[in-house]
Short mmCIF file of N, CA and C in Angstrom, two decimals:
data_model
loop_
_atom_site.label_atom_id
_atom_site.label_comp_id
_atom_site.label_asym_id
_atom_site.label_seq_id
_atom_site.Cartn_x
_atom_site.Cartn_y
_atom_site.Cartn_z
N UNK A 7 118.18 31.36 -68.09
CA UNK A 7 116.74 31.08 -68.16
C UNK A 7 116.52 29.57 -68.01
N UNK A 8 115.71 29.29 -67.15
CA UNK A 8 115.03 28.17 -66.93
C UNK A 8 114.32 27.31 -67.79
N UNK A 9 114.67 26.00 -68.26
CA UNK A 9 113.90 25.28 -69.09
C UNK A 9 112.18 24.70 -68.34
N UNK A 10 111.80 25.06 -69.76
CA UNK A 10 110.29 25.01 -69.01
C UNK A 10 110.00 23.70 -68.48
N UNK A 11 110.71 22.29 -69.27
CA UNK A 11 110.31 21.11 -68.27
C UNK A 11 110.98 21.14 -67.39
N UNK A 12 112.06 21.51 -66.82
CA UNK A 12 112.05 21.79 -65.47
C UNK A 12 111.76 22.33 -64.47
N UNK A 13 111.29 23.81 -65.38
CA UNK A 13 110.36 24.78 -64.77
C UNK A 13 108.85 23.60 -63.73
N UNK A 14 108.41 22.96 -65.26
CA UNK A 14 106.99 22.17 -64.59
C UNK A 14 107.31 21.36 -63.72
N UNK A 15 108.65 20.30 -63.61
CA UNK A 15 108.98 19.44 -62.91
C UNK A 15 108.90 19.70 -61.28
N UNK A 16 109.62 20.97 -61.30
CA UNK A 16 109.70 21.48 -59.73
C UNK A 16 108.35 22.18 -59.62
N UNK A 17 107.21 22.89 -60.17
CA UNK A 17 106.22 23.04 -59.68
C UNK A 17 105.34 21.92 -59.21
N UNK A 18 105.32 20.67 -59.95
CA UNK A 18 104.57 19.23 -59.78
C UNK A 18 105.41 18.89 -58.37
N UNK A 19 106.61 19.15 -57.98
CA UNK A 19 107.45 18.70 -56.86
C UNK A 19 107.01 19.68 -55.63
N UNK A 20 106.41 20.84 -56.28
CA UNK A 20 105.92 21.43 -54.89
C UNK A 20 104.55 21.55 -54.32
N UNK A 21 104.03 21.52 -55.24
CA UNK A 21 102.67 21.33 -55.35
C UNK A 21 102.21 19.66 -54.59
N UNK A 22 103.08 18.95 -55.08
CA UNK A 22 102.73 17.05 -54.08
C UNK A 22 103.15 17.87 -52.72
N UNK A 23 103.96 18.66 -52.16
CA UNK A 23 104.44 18.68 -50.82
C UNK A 23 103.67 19.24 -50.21
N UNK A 24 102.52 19.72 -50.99
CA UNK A 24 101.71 21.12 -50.08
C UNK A 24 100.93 19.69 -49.15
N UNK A 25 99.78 20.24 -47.96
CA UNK A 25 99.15 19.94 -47.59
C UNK A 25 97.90 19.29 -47.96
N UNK A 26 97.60 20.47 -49.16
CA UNK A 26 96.07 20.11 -49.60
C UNK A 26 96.18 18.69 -50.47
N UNK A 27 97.56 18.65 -51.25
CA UNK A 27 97.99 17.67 -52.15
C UNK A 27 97.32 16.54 -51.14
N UNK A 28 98.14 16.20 -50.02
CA UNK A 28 98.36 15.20 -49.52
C UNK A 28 97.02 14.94 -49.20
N UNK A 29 96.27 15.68 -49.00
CA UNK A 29 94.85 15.53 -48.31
C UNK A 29 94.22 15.12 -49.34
N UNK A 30 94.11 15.54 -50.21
CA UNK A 30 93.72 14.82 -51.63
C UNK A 30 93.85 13.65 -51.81
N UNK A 31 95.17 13.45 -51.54
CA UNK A 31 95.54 12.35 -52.38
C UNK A 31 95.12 10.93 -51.64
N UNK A 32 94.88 11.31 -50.02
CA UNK A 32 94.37 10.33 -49.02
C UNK A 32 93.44 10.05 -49.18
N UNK A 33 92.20 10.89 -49.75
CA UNK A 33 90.54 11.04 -50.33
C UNK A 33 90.34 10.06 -50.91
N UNK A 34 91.54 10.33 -52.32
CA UNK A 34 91.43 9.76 -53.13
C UNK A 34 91.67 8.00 -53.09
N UNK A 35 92.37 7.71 -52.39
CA UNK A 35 92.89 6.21 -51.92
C UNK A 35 91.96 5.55 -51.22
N UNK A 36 90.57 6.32 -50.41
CA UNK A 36 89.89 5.98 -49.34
C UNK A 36 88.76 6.32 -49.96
N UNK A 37 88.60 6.58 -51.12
CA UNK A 37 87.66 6.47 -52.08
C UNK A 37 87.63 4.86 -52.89
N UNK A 38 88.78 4.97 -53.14
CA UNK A 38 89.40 3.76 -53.95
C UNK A 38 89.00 2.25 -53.52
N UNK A 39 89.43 2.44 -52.55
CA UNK A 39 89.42 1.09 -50.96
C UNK A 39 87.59 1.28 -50.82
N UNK A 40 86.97 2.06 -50.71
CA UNK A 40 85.33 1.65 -50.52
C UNK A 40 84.65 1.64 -51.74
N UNK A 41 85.33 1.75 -53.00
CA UNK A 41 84.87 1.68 -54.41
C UNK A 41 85.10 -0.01 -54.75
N UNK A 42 86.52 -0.36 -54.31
CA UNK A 42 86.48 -2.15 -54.38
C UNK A 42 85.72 -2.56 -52.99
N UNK A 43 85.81 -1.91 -51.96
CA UNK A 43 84.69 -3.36 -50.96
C UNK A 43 83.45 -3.23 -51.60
N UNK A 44 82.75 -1.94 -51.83
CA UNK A 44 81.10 -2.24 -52.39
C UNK A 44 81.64 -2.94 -54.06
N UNK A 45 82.36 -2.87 -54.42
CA UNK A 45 82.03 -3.76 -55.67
C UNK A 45 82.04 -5.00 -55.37
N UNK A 46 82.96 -5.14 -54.20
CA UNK A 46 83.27 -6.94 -53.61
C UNK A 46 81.85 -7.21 -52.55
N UNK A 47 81.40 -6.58 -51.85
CA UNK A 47 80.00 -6.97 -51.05
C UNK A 47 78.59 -6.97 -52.20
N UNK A 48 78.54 -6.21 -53.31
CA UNK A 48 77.80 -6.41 -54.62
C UNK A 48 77.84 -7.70 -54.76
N UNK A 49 78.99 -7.95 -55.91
CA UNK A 49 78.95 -9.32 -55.94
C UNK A 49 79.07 -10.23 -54.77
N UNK A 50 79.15 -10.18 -53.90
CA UNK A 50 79.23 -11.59 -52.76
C UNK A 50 77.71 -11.58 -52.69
N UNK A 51 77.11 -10.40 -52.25
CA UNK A 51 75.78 -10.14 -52.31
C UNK A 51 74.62 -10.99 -53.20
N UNK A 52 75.11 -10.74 -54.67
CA UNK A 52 74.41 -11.44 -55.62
C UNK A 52 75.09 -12.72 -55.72
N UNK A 53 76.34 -13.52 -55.84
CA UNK A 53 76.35 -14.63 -55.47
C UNK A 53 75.65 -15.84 -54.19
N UNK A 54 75.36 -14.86 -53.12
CA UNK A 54 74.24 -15.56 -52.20
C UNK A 54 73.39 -15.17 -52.49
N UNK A 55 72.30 -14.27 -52.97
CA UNK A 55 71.08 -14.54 -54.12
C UNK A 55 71.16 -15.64 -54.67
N UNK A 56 72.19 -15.98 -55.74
CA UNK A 56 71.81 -16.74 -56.47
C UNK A 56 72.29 -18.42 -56.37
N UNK A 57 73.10 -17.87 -54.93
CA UNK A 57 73.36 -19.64 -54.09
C UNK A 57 71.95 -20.01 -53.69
N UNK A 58 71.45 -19.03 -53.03
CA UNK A 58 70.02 -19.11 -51.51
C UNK A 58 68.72 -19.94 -53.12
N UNK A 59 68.49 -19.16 -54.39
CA UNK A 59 68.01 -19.69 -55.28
C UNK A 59 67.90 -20.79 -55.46
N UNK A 60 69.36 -21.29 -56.06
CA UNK A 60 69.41 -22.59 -56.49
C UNK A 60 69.45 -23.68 -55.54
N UNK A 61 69.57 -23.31 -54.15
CA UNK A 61 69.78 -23.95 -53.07
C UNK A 61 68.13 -24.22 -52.92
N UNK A 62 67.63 -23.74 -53.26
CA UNK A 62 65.18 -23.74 -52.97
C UNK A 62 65.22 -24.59 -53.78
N UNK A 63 66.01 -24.65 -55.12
CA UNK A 63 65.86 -25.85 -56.06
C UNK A 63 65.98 -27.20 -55.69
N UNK A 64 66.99 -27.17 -55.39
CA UNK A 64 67.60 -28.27 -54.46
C UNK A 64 66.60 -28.90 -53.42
N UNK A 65 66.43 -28.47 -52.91
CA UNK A 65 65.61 -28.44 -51.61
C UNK A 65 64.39 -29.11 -51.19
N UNK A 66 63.66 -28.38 -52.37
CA UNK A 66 62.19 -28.82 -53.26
C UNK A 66 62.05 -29.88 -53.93
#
């Protein structure tokens, strides 16, 4: 009889090999990657707001 953590080990080992896994798991990475650029174009965003601002200060 089969020990059950090995039992789970090789189901988690077959389950990453399937297809859908992988397709997932690409989603998930390309989710990831446009979750940091809009957080990075956010802030760049509001840092030139609040350059273009203080820059009218200046200015004036």
């Amino acid at each position: 009889m089969a020990n059950i953590y090995d039992t789970a080990n090789q189901l988690e080992r077959e389950i990453r090999e399937l297809d859908q896994f992988k397709e997932l798991s690409d989603s998930f990475a390309e989710l990831k990657k446009m979750k940091q650029l809009i957080f990075y174009l956010k802030n760049s965003n509001l840092s030139n707001k609040n350059c273009n601002k203080k820059c009218l200060k200046v200015k004036t």
